[in-house]
Amino acid sequence: MKILVTVTEVADADDEFEISGTSIADQYLTYDLNEWDDYAIEEAVQLSEEHDDIEVVTVTFGAERVEETIRTALAKGADRAIRVWDDSFEGKTILDPSQKAELLAGVVEEEEPDLVLSGVQSGDVAIGATGVALAEKIGYEWAAVVNQLDLDRDSGVASVHRELEGGVEELTDVEPPAVLTIQTGINEPRYASLRGIRQAQSKPLDVVSPDDLGVELEESAIELTELVEPESESDTELFEGSPEETAGQLAEFLREQGVGA
Amino acid sequence: MSDVLVVAEHRRGELRDVSYELLTAGRELADSTGGDVHAAVISGDVDSYAEDLNREGVDAVHTVEYGEEFNHGVYTQAVEQLADEIDAQYVVAGNTVNGLDFVPAVAERLDLPLVTDAVAFETGDGLSVIRELYSGKTEGTVEVDSEEAFVTVRPGEWPAAEGTGDAAIEAFDADIDESELDTTVNGFEEVGSGDVDITEADVLVSVGRGIEEEDNLPIIHELADALGATVSASRPIVDNGWLGQERQVGQSGKKVTPDIYIAIGISGAVQHVAGMKGADTIIAINNDPSAPIYDIADYGIVDDLFDVVPALTEEFGG
Ligand SMILES: Cc1cc2nc3c(=O)[nH]c(=O)nc-3n(C[C@H](O)[C@H](O)[C@H](O)COP(=O)(O)OP(=O)(O)OC[C@H]3O[C@@H](n4cnc5c(N)ncnc54)[C@H](O)[C@@H]3O)c2cc1C
Ligand SMILES: Nc1ncnc2c1ncn2[C@@H]1O[C@H](COP(=O)(O)O)[C@@H](O)[C@H]1O
C-alpha cells in the first residue's frame, strides 16, 4: 500500500515588511513546512509504522529551495520524495487550485497511491482547495477537513471525522483510493530526530518537470494583479511605554471596567 | 449567460447564516452582469428552506430533493447540472467546511476557474476578487480572465439579505448517479464539552501560539486568577493538547461574547475572530503591530507578552 502526501512550504512575513510587485519582498519572508502538511505527514508515517507494507511518498511542487522542507518531511519518516518544478514558475505565486492539482495529478498517475493525504490549506495563501480539486482530476474519492482517520484495510474503508463548524464533526465513510485533506490536531506531529535527519540525507528525492510527467499546463485564468498592505481599519488605542507602564495603563482601564475588583 | 447561482448551506434542519450572506454577494455580482440571482438548496426540508431563501433580490429558488444532509457527491452532481441548466455566469458558495468539500470538485468538472475566500469583489470589466494573502497581513486582487467562474465567499463579510422577495420556487429534478456516491455520511458527533463553559465568562484571558511552550502557560493562569477571569485559547494551544477543547475559541470551537476578551499572543486569524468578534471590548497583547488582531482590537499593547503579562498580574496583586 502506498500513501502519497502533498507537502508544501509556506512563507511567513516578518513583523515589518515591504511589498515588491505582487509579493512580499523575499528578505522579509521565512519559509517553513506548512502546518497542515506536517499533520498529514505524521498521519501517514503513523500508518506506515502500524503496517509494514505501507510506503510513504511525498510530492511537492516548488523551486530548489523547498528541498530543505522536503528533507524535514523525510526526516520525520517519509520514505522518499518527489519534487516537481518548472523554471517558468520562478517567483510566481500560484493561486489557481486547478493548476496545482494538475501538477500533482501527474505524480499521482505515475505513483498510483491508495491514499493521498493533503493539508486543509496552505497557511499563507489559504486557498483550501487543492486536495479536492486533485481528487476530482484523478477520479479519486475525497473528504475535506479530516480530524480523525481509521483505515480498515480488510473492508477497504476509511472512516473519517470531518471537522465542521461550531464543535460538530461529521462521521463519514470514504472508499479509497481517496484524497483526504488533513486538519491540524488530528495527531501530534513529531520533531525530526537527529537520526531521522541523518537518514533523510540518503533517502531518494527525485526532481521531475511537468514535461517528464506528461503534464501540459493550460494558462491559468486566475492572476494576482495587485498586493497591498491594507489600510488598517484599526482604531485600536495603544498603550505606550515600558511593559510596567503599559501594564499599569491597562490595569487602570480594567479596574474602571470593574475587573479584578 | 449573465445569471448567478448561489448554493445555500444548511445543517441539521437549519439554514446556516452564511446562506443569506451568499444571497447578498450573489446579488452584487448579478447587478454587475445584469442577470438574475438563482439560489439552489439541496437535500433536507427544501421547501421550507426555499421559503426562507426567498428574500429581496432573489429571482428564483431551485430545490433539489435528495437525502437529508450534505453529501458532497450529491451537491457536486446537482450544482453541475443546475449551473448548466441556468447557464450560470458565476456560481457562489460559502468558504465553509462543506463549501470546500464540493466546490473545487464542481469547478474542476466544468473546467472553470475557482477563487476561494473572497472578502470583496471588483466588478466592471469582468470580475476581480479581493482576498487576503500571507495570513491576513496583505490583501490581493485576483483577476479572473474567464467569462464564467466559481467563487467562495468568506462568512461574515456580506450582510444578510433581508425582506421577502418574489422569487419563483421551482423543484429541480437533478439526475443523481448513485453509483458515483462512494462517500457515506453516517451522522454527527458533538465535541468540546467539559468542565468549564467559556461562553458564560464575563472576562476571558485567551492564549495563543505566542506563548511558545506549555511550560509557559502558568503566567496565563496566574493572570486569569488575579483578574477573576476564565482562560480560553486559540486552536494551536488545543491542538497541542495544552488545554482542553472546551476552551477553544473560533470557527470550530466556541463562539464567545464576554465583556472583555484579552488576546495574548494570538494573531487574529479569521477562524479565530469568527468566535470572538462579538466581545464588547477586545484587548490585544501581541508584539507584531501588523497582526490582524489589531484590526478588531479596541485596546492594545505592542510588546513582548513575557514582559507585559507578569507586570499586569502584579498590578492586580498576583
Ligand atoms: C477549517 C479551519 C478551522 C479553524 N478553526 C479555528 C478555531 O476554531 N480557532 C482558532 O483559534 N483557530 C482556528 N483555525 C486556525 C487558524 O487559521 C490559525 O491557524 C490559528 O488561529 C492561529 O492561532 P494563533 O493566533 O494562536 O497562532 P499564530 O497565528 O501563530 O499567532 C501567534 C501570534 O503570537 C504573536 N507572538 C509571538 N511571540 C510573542 C511574544 N513573545 N509576545 C507577544 N506576542 C507574540 C505573534 O506575533 C503572532 O501574531 C482554523 C483553521 C482552519 C483551516
Ligand atoms: N506547491 C504545492 N506542492 C505540493 N502540495 C501542495 C502545493 N500547494 C498546495 N499543496 C497541498 O494542498 C494543500 C492545500 O493547499 P491550498 O489549496 O494551496 O490552500 C496543502 O496543504 C498541500 O498539502
Coordinates of N, CA, C and O in Angstrom, one line a residue, chain B residues 39-171:
Chain B
A39 N -31.0 30.9 -6.4 CA -30.5 30.2 -5.2 C -30.8 28.7 -5.4 O -31.8 28.3 -5.9
A40 N -29.9 27.8 -5.0 CA -30.1 26.4 -5.0 C -30.1 25.9 -3.6 O -29.2 26.3 -2.8
V41 N -31.0 25.0 -3.2 CA -31.0 24.4 -1.9 C -31.2 22.9 -2.1 O -32.1 22.5 -2.8
I42 N -30.2 22.2 -1.6 CA -30.1 20.8 -1.9 C -30.2 19.9 -0.6 O -29.5 20.2 0.3
S43 N -31.1 18.9 -0.6 CA -31.3 18.0 0.5 C -32.0 18.6 1.7 O -32.0 19.8 1.8
G44 N -32.6 17.7 2.5 CA -33.3 18.2 3.7 C -34.7 18.7 3.3 O -35.2 18.4 2.2
D45 N -35.2 19.6 4.2 CA -36.5 20.1 4.0 C -36.5 21.3 3.0 O -36.6 22.5 3.4
V46 N -36.3 21.0 1.8 CA -36.0 22.0 0.8 C -37.1 23.1 0.6 O -36.9 24.2 0.4
D47 N -38.4 22.6 0.8 CA -39.5 23.6 0.6 C -39.5 24.7 1.7 O -39.7 25.8 1.3
S48 N -39.2 24.3 2.9 CA -39.2 25.3 3.9 C -38.0 26.2 3.8 O -38.0 27.4 4.0
Y49 N -36.9 25.5 3.4 CA -35.6 26.3 3.2 C -35.9 27.4 2.1 O -35.5 28.5 2.1
A50 N -36.6 26.9 1.0 CA -36.8 27.8 -0.1 C -37.6 29.0 0.3 O -37.3 30.1 -0.2
E51 N -38.6 28.8 1.1 CA -39.3 30.0 1.6 C -38.4 31.0 2.3 O -38.5 32.2 2.1
D52 N -37.5 30.5 3.1 CA -36.6 31.4 3.9 C -35.7 32.1 2.9 O -35.2 33.2 3.2
L53 N -35.3 31.4 1.9 CA -34.3 32.0 0.9 C -35.0 33.0 0.0 O -34.3 33.7 -0.7
N54 N -36.3 33.0 0.0 CA -37.0 34.0 -0.9 C -36.9 35.4 -0.3 O -37.9 35.9 0.3
R55 N -35.7 36.0 -0.4 CA -35.5 37.3 0.1 C -35.4 38.3 -1.0 O -35.2 37.9 -2.1
E56 N -35.4 39.6 -0.6 CA -35.3 40.6 -1.6 C -34.1 40.4 -2.5 O -33.0 40.2 -2.0
G57 N -34.3 40.6 -3.8 CA -33.2 40.5 -4.7 C -33.0 39.1 -5.3 O -32.1 38.9 -6.1
V58 N -33.7 38.1 -4.8 CA -33.6 36.7 -5.3 C -34.7 36.5 -6.4 O -35.8 36.8 -6.1
D59 N -34.3 36.0 -7.5 CA -35.2 35.8 -8.6 C -35.8 34.4 -8.7 O -36.9 34.3 -9.2
A60 N -35.0 33.4 -8.3 CA -35.5 32.1 -8.4 C -34.8 31.2 -7.3 O -33.7 31.5 -7.0
V61 N -35.6 30.3 -6.8 CA -35.0 29.3 -5.8 C -35.3 27.9 -6.4 O -36.4 27.6 -6.8
H62 N -34.2 27.2 -6.6 CA -34.3 25.8 -7.1 C -34.1 24.8 -6.0 O -33.1 24.8 -5.3
T63 N -35.1 23.9 -5.8 CA -35.0 22.9 -4.8 C -34.6 21.6 -5.3 O -35.1 21.2 -6.4
V64 N -33.7 20.9 -4.7 CA -33.3 19.6 -5.1 C -33.5 18.6 -3.9 O -32.8 18.7 -2.9
E65 N -34.6 17.8 -4.1 CA -34.9 16.9 -3.0 C -34.1 15.7 -3.2 O -34.1 15.0 -4.2
Y66 N -33.2 15.4 -2.2 CA -32.4 14.2 -2.2 C -31.7 14.0 -0.9 O -30.8 14.8 -0.6
G67 N -32.1 13.1 -0.1 CA -31.5 12.9 1.2 C -31.7 14.0 2.2 O -32.4 15.0 1.9
E68 N -31.1 13.9 3.4 CA -31.3 14.9 4.4 C -30.2 15.9 4.5 O -30.4 17.1 4.6
E69 N -29.0 15.4 4.7 CA -27.8 16.2 5.0 C -26.9 16.3 3.8 O -27.0 15.6 2.8
F70 N -25.9 17.2 3.9 CA -24.9 17.5 2.9 C -24.2 16.2 2.6 O -23.7 15.4 3.5
N71 N -24.1 15.9 1.3 CA -23.2 14.8 0.8 C -22.5 15.4 -0.4 O -23.2 15.9 -1.3
H72 N -21.2 15.4 -0.4 CA -20.5 16.1 -1.5 C -20.8 15.6 -2.9 O -20.8 16.3 -3.9
G73 N -21.1 14.3 -3.0 CA -21.4 13.7 -4.3 C -22.7 14.2 -4.8 O -22.8 14.6 -6.0
V74 N -23.7 14.3 -4.0 CA -25.0 14.8 -4.4 C -24.9 16.3 -4.8 O -25.4 16.8 -5.8
Y75 N -24.2 17.1 -3.9 CA -24.0 18.5 -4.2 C -23.3 18.7 -5.5 O -23.6 19.6 -6.3
T76 N -22.2 17.9 -5.7 CA -21.4 18.1 -6.9 C -22.2 17.9 -8.1 O -22.2 18.7 -9.1
Q77 N -23.0 16.8 -8.1 CA -23.8 16.5 -9.3 C -24.9 17.5 -9.5 O -25.2 18.0 -10.6
A78 N -25.6 17.9 -8.4 CA -26.7 18.8 -8.6 C -26.3 20.2 -9.0 O -26.9 20.8 -9.9
V79 N -25.2 20.7 -8.5 CA -24.7 22.0 -8.8 C -24.2 22.0 -10.3 O -24.4 23.0 -11.0
E80 N -23.5 20.9 -10.6 CA -23.1 20.9 -12.0 C -24.2 21.0 -13.0 O -24.2 21.7 -13.9
Q81 N -25.3 20.2 -12.7 CA -26.4 20.2 -13.6 C -27.2 21.6 -13.6 O -27.6 22.1 -14.6
L82 N -27.3 22.1 -12.4 CA -28.1 23.4 -12.3 C -27.3 24.5 -13.0 O -27.9 25.4 -13.6
A83 N -26.0 24.6 -12.8 CA -25.2 25.6 -13.4 C -25.4 25.6 -14.9 O -25.4 26.6 -15.6
D84 N -25.4 24.3 -15.4 CA -25.6 24.1 -16.8 C -27.0 24.6 -17.3 O -27.2 25.3 -18.2
E85 N -28.0 24.1 -16.5 CA -29.4 24.4 -16.8 C -29.7 25.9 -16.9 O -30.3 26.4 -17.8
I86 N -29.2 26.7 -15.9 CA -29.5 28.1 -16.0 C -28.4 28.9 -16.7 O -28.4 30.1 -16.8
D87 N -27.4 28.2 -17.2 CA -26.3 28.8 -17.9 C -25.7 29.9 -17.0 O -25.6 31.0 -17.4
A88 N -25.3 29.5 -15.8 CA -24.8 30.5 -14.8 C -23.4 31.1 -15.3 O -22.6 30.4 -15.8
Q89 N -23.3 32.4 -15.1 CA -22.0 33.0 -15.3 C -21.1 32.9 -14.1 O -19.9 32.5 -14.2
Y90 N -21.7 33.1 -12.9 CA -20.9 32.9 -11.7 C -21.7 32.0 -10.7 O -22.9 32.0 -10.6
V91 N -20.9 31.1 -10.1 CA -21.5 30.2 -9.0 C -20.9 30.7 -7.7 O -19.6 30.7 -7.6
V92 N -21.7 30.9 -6.7 CA -21.2 31.5 -5.5 C -21.6 30.5 -4.3 O -22.7 30.1 -4.2
A93 N -20.6 30.1 -3.5 CA -20.9 29.3 -2.3 C -20.1 29.8 -1.2 O -19.2 30.7 -1.3
G94 N -20.3 29.3 0.0 CA -19.6 29.7 1.2 C -18.2 29.1 1.3 O -18.0 28.0 0.9
N95 N -17.3 29.9 1.8 CA -16.0 29.4 2.1 C -16.0 28.7 3.4 O -15.4 29.2 4.4
T96 N -16.7 27.6 3.5 CA -17.0 26.9 4.7 C -16.5 25.5 4.6 O -16.0 25.1 3.5
V97 N -16.5 24.7 5.6 CA -16.0 23.4 5.6 C -16.7 22.6 4.5 O -16.1 21.8 3.7
N98 N -18.0 22.7 4.4 CA -18.7 22.0 3.3 C -18.5 22.6 1.9 O -18.4 21.9 0.9
G99 N -18.4 23.9 1.9 CA -18.2 24.6 0.6 C -16.9 24.1 0.0 O -16.8 23.7 -1.2
L100 N -15.9 23.9 0.9 CA -14.6 23.5 0.4 C -14.6 22.0 0.1 O -13.6 21.4 -0.4
D101 N -15.6 21.3 0.5 CA -15.7 19.9 0.2 C -16.4 19.6 -1.1 O -16.3 18.4 -1.6
F102 N -17.1 20.5 -1.7 CA -17.7 20.2 -3.0 C -17.4 21.2 -4.1 O -17.3 20.8 -5.3
V103 N -17.1 22.5 -3.8 CA -16.9 23.5 -4.8 C -15.7 23.2 -5.7 O -15.8 23.3 -7.0
P104 N -14.6 22.9 -5.1 CA -13.4 22.6 -6.0 C -13.7 21.5 -7.0 O -13.2 21.5 -8.2
A105 N -14.5 20.5 -6.6 CA -14.8 19.4 -7.5 C -15.7 19.8 -8.6 O -15.5 19.4 -9.8
V106 N -16.8 20.6 -8.4 CA -17.6 21.1 -9.5 C -16.9 22.0 -10.4 O -17.0 21.9 -11.6
A107 N -16.1 22.9 -9.9 CA -15.3 23.8 -10.7 C -14.4 23.0 -11.7 O -14.3 23.3 -12.9
E108 N -13.8 21.9 -11.1 CA -13.0 21.1 -11.9 C -13.8 20.4 -13.0 O -13.3 20.3 -14.1
R109 N -14.9 19.9 -12.6 CA -15.7 19.2 -13.6 C -16.1 20.0 -14.8 O -16.2 19.6 -15.9
L110 N -16.5 21.3 -14.5 CA -16.9 22.2 -15.5 C -15.7 22.9 -16.1 O -15.9 23.8 -17.0
D111 N -14.5 22.6 -15.6 CA -13.3 23.2 -16.1 C -13.4 24.8 -16.1 O -13.0 25.5 -17.0
L112 N -13.8 25.2 -14.9 CA -13.9 26.7 -14.7 C -13.0 27.1 -13.5 O -12.8 26.3 -12.6
P113 N -12.5 28.3 -13.6 CA -11.6 28.8 -12.5 C -12.4 29.0 -11.2 O -13.6 29.3 -11.2
L114 N -11.7 28.8 -10.1 CA -12.2 28.9 -8.8 C -11.3 29.9 -8.0 O -10.1 29.7 -7.9
V115 N -11.9 30.9 -7.4 CA -11.2 31.7 -6.4 C -11.9 31.6 -5.1 O -13.1 31.7 -5.0
T116 N -11.2 31.2 -4.1 CA -11.8 31.0 -2.8 C -11.6 32.2 -1.8 O -10.7 33.0 -2.0
D117 N -12.4 32.2 -0.8 CA -12.3 33.1 0.3 C -12.3 34.6 0.0 O -11.6 35.3 0.5
A118 N -13.3 34.9 -0.9 CA -13.4 36.3 -1.3 C -13.9 37.2 -0.1 O -14.7 36.7 0.6
V119 N -13.3 38.4 0.0 CA -13.8 39.3 1.0 C -14.5 40.5 0.3 O -15.2 41.3 1.0
A120 N -14.3 40.7 -1.0 CA -14.9 41.7 -1.7 C -14.8 41.4 -3.2 O -13.9 40.6 -3.6
F121 N -15.6 42.0 -4.0 CA -15.5 41.9 -5.5 C -15.2 43.3 -6.1 O -15.6 44.3 -5.6
E122 N -14.5 43.2 -7.2 CA -14.4 44.4 -8.1 C -15.0 44.0 -9.4 O -14.5 43.1 -10.0
T123 N -16.1 44.6 -9.7 CA -16.8 44.3 -11.0 C -16.7 45.4 -11.9 O -16.2 46.5 -11.6
G124 N -17.1 45.2 -13.1 CA -17.0 46.3 -14.1 C -16.6 45.5 -15.4 O -17.3 44.8 -16.0
D125 N -15.3 45.6 -15.7 CA -14.7 44.9 -16.8 C -14.4 43.5 -16.3 O -13.2 43.3 -16.0
G126 N -15.3 42.6 -16.3 CA -15.0 41.3 -15.8 C -15.0 41.3 -14.2 O -15.4 42.2 -13.6
L127 N -14.5 40.2 -13.7 CA -14.5 40.1 -12.2 C -13.1 40.0 -11.6 O -12.2 39.3 -12.1
S128 N -12.9 40.8 -10.6 CA -11.7 40.6 -9.7 C -12.2 40.3 -8.3 O -13.2 40.9 -7.9
V129 N -11.4 39.5 -7.7 CA -11.8 39.1 -6.3 C -10.7 39.6 -5.4 O -9.5 39.4 -5.6
I130 N -11.2 40.2 -4.3 CA -10.2 40.7 -3.3 C -10.2 39.6 -2.2 O -11.2 39.1 -1.7
R131 N -9.0 39.1 -1.9 CA -8.8 38.1 -0.8 C -7.5 38.4 -0.1 O -6.6 39.0 -0.6
E132 N -7.5 37.8 1.1 CA -6.3 38.0 1.9 C -5.2 37.0 1.5 O -5.5 35.9 1.0
L133 N -3.9 37.4 1.7 CA -2.8 36.6 1.5 C -1.8 36.8 2.6 O -1.8 37.8 3.3
Y134 N -0.9 35.8 2.8 CA 0.1 35.9 3.9 C -0.6 36.1 5.3 O -0.4 37.1 5.9
S135 N -1.4 35.1 5.6 CA -2.1 35.1 7.0 C -2.7 36.4 7.3 O -2.6 36.9 8.5
G136 N -3.4 37.0 6.4 CA -4.2 38.2 6.7 C -3.3 39.5 6.8 O -3.9 40.6 7.1
K137 N -2.0 39.4 6.4 CA -1.2 40.6 6.5 C -1.3 41.5 5.3 O -0.9 42.6 5.3
T138 N -1.7 40.9 4.2 CA -1.8 41.6 2.9 C -3.2 41.2 2.2 O -3.8 40.2 2.6
E139 N -3.5 42.1 1.3 CA -4.7 41.9 0.5 C -4.4 41.9 -0.9 O -3.7 42.8 -1.4
G140 N -4.9 40.9 -1.7 CA -4.5 40.8 -3.1 C -5.8 40.9 -3.9 O -6.9 40.7 -3.5
T141 N -5.5 41.4 -5.2 CA -6.6 41.5 -6.2 C -6.3 40.3 -7.1 O -5.2 40.2 -7.7
V142 N -7.3 39.5 -7.3 CA -7.1 38.3 -8.1 C -8.1 38.5 -9.3 O -9.3 38.5 -9.2
E143 N -7.4 38.7 -10.5 CA -8.2 38.9 -11.7 C -8.6 37.6 -12.3 O -7.8 36.7 -12.5
V144 N -9.9 37.5 -12.7 CA -10.4 36.3 -13.3 C -10.6 36.5 -14.8 O -11.5 37.2 -15.2
D145 N -9.8 35.9 -15.6 CA -9.8 36.1 -17.0 C -10.7 35.0 -17.6 O -10.1 34.1 -18.3
S146 N -11.9 35.0 -17.3 CA -12.9 34.0 -17.8 C -14.3 34.5 -17.7 O -14.6 35.2 -16.8
E147 N -15.1 34.2 -18.7 CA -16.5 34.6 -18.7 C -17.2 34.1 -17.5 O -18.0 34.7 -16.8
E148 N -16.9 32.8 -17.2 CA -17.6 32.1 -16.1 C -16.6 31.7 -15.0 O -15.5 31.5 -15.3
A149 N -17.1 31.7 -13.7 CA -16.2 31.4 -12.7 C -17.0 30.9 -11.4 O -18.2 31.2 -11.3
F150 N -16.2 30.2 -10.5 CA -16.7 29.9 -9.2 C -16.0 30.7 -8.2 O -14.8 30.9 -8.3
V151 N -16.8 31.1 -7.2 CA -16.2 31.9 -6.1 C -16.8 31.4 -4.8 O -18.0 31.1 -4.7
T152 N -15.9 31.2 -3.8 CA -16.4 31.0 -2.4 C -16.1 32.3 -1.6 O -15.1 32.9 -1.8
V153 N -17.1 32.7 -0.8 CA -17.0 33.9 -0.1 C -16.9 33.7 1.4 O -17.5 32.7 2.0
R154 N -16.1 34.5 2.0 CA -15.8 34.4 3.5 C -17.1 34.7 4.3 O -17.7 35.8 4.0
P155 N -17.5 33.9 5.2 CA -18.6 34.2 6.0 C -18.4 35.5 6.8 O -17.3 35.8 7.2
G156 N -19.5 36.2 7.0 CA -19.4 37.4 7.8 C -19.0 38.7 7.1 O -18.9 39.7 7.7
E157 N -18.7 38.6 5.8 CA -18.2 39.7 5.0 C -19.3 40.5 4.3 O -19.2 41.7 4.1
W158 N -20.4 39.8 3.9 CA -21.5 40.5 3.3 C -22.7 40.5 4.2 O -22.9 39.5 5.0
P159 N -23.5 41.5 4.2 CA -24.6 41.5 5.1 C -25.7 40.5 4.6 O -25.7 40.1 3.5
A160 N -26.5 40.0 5.6 CA -27.5 39.0 5.2 C -28.6 39.7 4.4 O -28.9 40.8 4.6
A161 N -29.1 39.0 3.4 CA -30.2 39.5 2.6 C -31.4 39.6 3.5 O -31.6 38.7 4.3
E162 N -32.2 40.6 3.3 CA -33.4 40.8 4.2 C -34.7 40.7 3.4 O -34.7 40.6 2.2
G163 N -35.8 41.0 4.1 CA -37.1 41.1 3.4 C -37.6 39.9 2.8 O -37.0 38.8 3.0
T164 N -38.7 40.0 2.1 CA -39.3 38.9 1.4 C -39.3 39.2 -0.1 O -39.7 40.3 -0.5
G165 N -38.9 38.3 -0.9 CA -38.8 38.5 -2.3 C -40.0 37.9 -3.0 O -40.9 37.4 -2.4
D166 N -39.9 38.0 -4.4 CA -41.0 37.3 -5.1 C -40.3 36.3 -6.1 O -40.6 36.3 -7.3
A167 N -39.5 35.5 -5.5 CA -38.8 34.5 -6.3 C -39.7 33.4 -6.7 O -40.6 33.0 -6.0
A168 N -39.5 32.9 -7.9 CA -40.1 31.7 -8.3 C -39.5 30.5 -7.7 O -38.2 30.4 -7.7
I169 N -40.3 29.7 -7.0 CA -39.7 28.5 -6.3 C -40.0 27.3 -7.2 O -41.1 26.9 -7.5
E170 N -38.9 26.6 -7.7 CA -39.1 25.5 -8.6 C -38.3 24.3 -8.2 O -37.2 24.4 -7.7
A171 N -39.0 23.2 -8.3 CA -38.3 21.9 -8.0 C -37.4 21.6 -9.2 O -37.8 21.7 -10.3

